[in-house]
Coordinates of C-alpha atoms in Angstrom, one line a residue:
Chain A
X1370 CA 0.0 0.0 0.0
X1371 CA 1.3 3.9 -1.1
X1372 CA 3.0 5.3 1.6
X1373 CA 1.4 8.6 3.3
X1374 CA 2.7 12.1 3.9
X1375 CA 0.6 14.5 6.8
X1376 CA 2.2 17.8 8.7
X1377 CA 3.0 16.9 12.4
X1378 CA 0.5 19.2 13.9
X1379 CA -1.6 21.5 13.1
X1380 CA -3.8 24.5 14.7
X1381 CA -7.3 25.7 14.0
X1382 CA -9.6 28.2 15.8
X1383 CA -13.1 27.1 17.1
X1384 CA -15.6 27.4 14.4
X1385 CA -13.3 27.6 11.9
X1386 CA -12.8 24.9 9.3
X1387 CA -10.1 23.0 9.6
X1388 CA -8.2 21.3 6.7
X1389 CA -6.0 18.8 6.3
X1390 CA -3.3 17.6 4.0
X1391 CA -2.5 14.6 3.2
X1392 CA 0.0 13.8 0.4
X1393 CA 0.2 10.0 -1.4
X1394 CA 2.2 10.9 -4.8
X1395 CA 2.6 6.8 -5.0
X1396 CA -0.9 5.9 -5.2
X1397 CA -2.2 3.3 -7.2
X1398 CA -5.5 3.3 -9.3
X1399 CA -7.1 0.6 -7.1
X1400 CA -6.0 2.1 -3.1
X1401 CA -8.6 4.4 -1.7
X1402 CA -8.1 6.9 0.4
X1403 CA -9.1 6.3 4.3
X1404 CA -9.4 8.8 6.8
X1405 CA -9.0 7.9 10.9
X1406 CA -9.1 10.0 13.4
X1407 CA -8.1 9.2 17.3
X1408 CA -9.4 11.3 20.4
X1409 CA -6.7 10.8 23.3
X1410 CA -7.1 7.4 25.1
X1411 CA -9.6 6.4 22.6
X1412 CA -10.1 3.9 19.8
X1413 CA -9.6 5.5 15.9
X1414 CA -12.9 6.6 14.5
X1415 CA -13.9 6.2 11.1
X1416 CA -14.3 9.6 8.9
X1417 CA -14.3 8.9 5.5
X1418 CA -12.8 7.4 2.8
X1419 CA -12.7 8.1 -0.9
X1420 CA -11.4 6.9 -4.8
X1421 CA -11.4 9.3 -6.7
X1422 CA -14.5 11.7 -6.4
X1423 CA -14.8 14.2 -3.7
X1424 CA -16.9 12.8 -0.6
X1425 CA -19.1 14.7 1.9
X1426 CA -20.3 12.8 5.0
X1427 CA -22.1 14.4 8.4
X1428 CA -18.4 14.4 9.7
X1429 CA -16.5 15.9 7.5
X1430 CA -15.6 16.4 3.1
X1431 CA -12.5 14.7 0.9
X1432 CA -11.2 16.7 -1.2
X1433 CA -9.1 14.2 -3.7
X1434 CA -7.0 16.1 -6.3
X1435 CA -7.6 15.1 -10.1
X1436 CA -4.4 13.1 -10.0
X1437 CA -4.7 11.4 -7.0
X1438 CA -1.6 12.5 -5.6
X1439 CA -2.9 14.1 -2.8
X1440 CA -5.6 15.0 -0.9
X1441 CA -7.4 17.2 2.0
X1442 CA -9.7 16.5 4.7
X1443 CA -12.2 19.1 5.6
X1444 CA -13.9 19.7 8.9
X1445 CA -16.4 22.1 8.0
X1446 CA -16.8 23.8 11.4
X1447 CA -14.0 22.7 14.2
X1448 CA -15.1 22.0 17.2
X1449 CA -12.9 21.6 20.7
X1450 CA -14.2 18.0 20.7
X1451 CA -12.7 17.4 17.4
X1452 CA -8.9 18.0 18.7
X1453 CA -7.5 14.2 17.4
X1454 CA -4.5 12.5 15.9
X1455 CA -5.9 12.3 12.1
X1456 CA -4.6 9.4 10.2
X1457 CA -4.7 9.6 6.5
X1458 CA -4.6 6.1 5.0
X1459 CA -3.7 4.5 1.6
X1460 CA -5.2 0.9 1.0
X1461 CA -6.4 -1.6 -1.1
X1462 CA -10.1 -2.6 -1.0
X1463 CA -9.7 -5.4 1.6
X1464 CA -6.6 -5.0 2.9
X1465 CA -5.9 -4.1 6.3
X1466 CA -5.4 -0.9 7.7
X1467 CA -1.9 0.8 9.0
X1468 CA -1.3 3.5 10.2
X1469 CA 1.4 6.4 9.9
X1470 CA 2.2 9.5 12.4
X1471 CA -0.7 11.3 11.4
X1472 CA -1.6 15.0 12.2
X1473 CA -2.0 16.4 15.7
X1474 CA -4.7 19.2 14.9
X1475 CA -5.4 21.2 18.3
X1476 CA -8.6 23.3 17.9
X1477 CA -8.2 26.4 20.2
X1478 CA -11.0 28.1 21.8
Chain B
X990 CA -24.5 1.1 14.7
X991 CA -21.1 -0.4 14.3
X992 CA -20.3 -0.7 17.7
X993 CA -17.1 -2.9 18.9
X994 CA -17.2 -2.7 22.6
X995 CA -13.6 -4.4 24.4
X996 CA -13.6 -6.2 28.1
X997 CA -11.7 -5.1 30.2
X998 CA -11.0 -1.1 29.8
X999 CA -8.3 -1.3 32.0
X1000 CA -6.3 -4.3 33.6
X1001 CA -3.5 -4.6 35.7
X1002 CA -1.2 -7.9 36.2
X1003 CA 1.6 -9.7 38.1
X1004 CA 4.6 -10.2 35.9
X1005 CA 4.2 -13.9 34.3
X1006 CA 0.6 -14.1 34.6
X1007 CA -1.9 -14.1 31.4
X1008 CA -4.0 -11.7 30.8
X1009 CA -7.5 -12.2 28.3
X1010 CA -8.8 -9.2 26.2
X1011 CA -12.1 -9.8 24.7
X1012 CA -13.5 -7.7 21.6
X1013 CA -17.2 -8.0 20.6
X1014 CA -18.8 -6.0 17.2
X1015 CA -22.5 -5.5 19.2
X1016 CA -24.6 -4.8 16.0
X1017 CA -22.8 -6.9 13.6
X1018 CA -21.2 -9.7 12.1
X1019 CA -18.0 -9.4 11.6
X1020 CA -15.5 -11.8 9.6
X1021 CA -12.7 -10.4 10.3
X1022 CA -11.1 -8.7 13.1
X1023 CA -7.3 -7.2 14.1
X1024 CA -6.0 -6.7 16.9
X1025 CA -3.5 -3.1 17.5
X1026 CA -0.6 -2.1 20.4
X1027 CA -0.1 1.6 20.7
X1028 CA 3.2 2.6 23.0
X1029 CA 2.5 6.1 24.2
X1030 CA 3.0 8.8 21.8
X1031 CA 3.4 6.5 18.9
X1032 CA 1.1 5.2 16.2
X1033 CA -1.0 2.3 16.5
X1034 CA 0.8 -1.4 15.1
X1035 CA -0.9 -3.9 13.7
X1036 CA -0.2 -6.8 15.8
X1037 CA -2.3 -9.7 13.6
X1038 CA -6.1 -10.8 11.5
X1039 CA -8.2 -13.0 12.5
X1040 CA -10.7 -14.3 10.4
X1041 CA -14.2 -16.1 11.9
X1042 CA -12.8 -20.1 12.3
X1043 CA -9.6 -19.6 11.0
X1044 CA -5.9 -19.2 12.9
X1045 CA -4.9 -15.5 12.8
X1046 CA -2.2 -13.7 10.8
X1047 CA 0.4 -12.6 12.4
X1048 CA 2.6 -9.3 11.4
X1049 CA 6.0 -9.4 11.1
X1050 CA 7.8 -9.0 14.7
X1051 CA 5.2 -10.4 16.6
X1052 CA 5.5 -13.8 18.5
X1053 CA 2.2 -15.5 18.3
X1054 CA 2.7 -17.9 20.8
X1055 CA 2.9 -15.2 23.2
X1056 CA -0.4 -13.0 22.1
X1057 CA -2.4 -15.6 21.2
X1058 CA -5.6 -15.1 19.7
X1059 CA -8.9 -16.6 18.8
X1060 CA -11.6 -15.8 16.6
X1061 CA -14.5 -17.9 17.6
X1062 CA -17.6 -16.4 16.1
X1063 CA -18.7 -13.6 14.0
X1064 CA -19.1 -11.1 16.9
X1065 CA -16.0 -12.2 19.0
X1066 CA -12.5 -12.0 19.3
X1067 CA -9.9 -12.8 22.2
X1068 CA -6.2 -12.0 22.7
X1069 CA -4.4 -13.8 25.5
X1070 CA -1.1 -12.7 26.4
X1071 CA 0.3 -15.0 28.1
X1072 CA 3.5 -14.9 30.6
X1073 CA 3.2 -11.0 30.5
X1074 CA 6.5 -9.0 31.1
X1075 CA 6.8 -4.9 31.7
X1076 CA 7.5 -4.6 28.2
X1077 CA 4.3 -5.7 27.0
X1078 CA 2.6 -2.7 29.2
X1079 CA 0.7 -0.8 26.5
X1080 CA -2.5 0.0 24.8
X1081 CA -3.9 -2.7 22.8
X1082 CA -7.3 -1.7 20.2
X1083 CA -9.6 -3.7 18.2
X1084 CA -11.7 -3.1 15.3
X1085 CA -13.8 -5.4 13.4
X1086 CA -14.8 -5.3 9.2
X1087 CA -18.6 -6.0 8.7
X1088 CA -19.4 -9.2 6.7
X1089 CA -20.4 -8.5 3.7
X1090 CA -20.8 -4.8 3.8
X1091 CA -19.0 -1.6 4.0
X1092 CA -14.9 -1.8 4.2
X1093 CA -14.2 0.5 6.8
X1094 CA -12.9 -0.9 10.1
X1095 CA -14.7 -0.4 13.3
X1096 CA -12.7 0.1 15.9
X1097 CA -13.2 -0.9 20.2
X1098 CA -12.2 1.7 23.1
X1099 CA -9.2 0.4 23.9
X1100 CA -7.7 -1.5 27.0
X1101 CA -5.1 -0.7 28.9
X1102 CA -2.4 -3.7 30.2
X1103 CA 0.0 -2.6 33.0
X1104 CA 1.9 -5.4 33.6
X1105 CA 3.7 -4.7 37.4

């Protein structure tokens, strides 16, 4: 499975929306785009996850670029309850699920 | 729905004793299941899959004789680690795939091992 790139951390304000890249320039045509996220001491959540059209869900939108080589995660309206590790995953339909660094996003009141 | 629930949150245990983790998808069926460790501030690592009836797979690194693991029906999963040391003191995380339906991974709360 492509190998990910995400910033380290990131900062939002409140109410703002908060995006987030994600960078996988060595994607192949069948590995969808996954999208984790993990509140301290918690188990990852599932946001969203994508091919190759743009995906809007009640949590969040995937913004996947017209080559595939990267893309952004969009939390319309941050929240304080939405500071998480955010995990930007590459994979094949059916294969199993590993993680990278991910993003520390801190949403500031 | 979707929910994996794990037993018990948080354990704590005798160095050389086993310890028994259960994982249960509540509203679902799930055939396969994997089981995570997560060291403080690092990522999670896939320790193994298990698949409904069938003996689990195993990453790279890990000794299965010592997290053993069992996959008994569609809605349960156990990992055992047995003869627990200090070193295996960390956060260990389920998540389940739905049979036959959406791909995404559901994932338990977590449960903490402190192994004194």
């Amino acid at each position: 499975d492509a190998k990910t790139t995400q910033p380290t951390s990131m900062d939002c304000a409140e109410g703002r929306a908060a995006n987030l890249p994600c960078n996988h320039s060595t994607i192949s045509g069948n590995e969808y785009v996954y999208w984790y996220r993990q509140i301290h001491s918690q188990g990852p959540q599932y946001i969203i996850h994508g091919l190759k059209n743009n995906e809007t869900n009640e949590m969040a939108s995937l913004i996947i670029t017209e080559d595939r080589k990267s893309s952004t995660l969009i939390l319309p309206h941050a929240t304080l309850r939405d500071t998480a590790v955010y995990y930007c995953i590459v994979v094949v339909w059916g294969n199993k699920l590993v993680f990278g660094a991910g993003t520390i996003l801190r949403v500031k009141s | 729905g979707a929910v994996v629930s794990q037993h018990p949150s948080r354990v704590i245990c005798k160095s050389g004793t086993s310890v028994k983790i259960e994982c249960r998808s509540l509203d679902f069926q799930a055939t396969t299941m994997f089981w995570y460790r997560q060291f403080p501030k690092q990522s999670l690592m896939l320790m193994a899959t298990s698949n409904e009836g069938s003996k689990a797979t195993y990453e790279q690194g890990v000794e299965k004789d010592k997290f053993l693991i069992n996959h008994a029906s569609l809605t349960l999963s156990t990992l055992t680690v047995t003869s627990a040391h200090p070193e295996d003191s960390s956060f260990y995380i389920c998540s389940a795939r739905r049979a036959g339906g959406p791909h995404e991974q559901y994932f338990g709360p977590g449960t903490r091992l402190t192994v004194t």
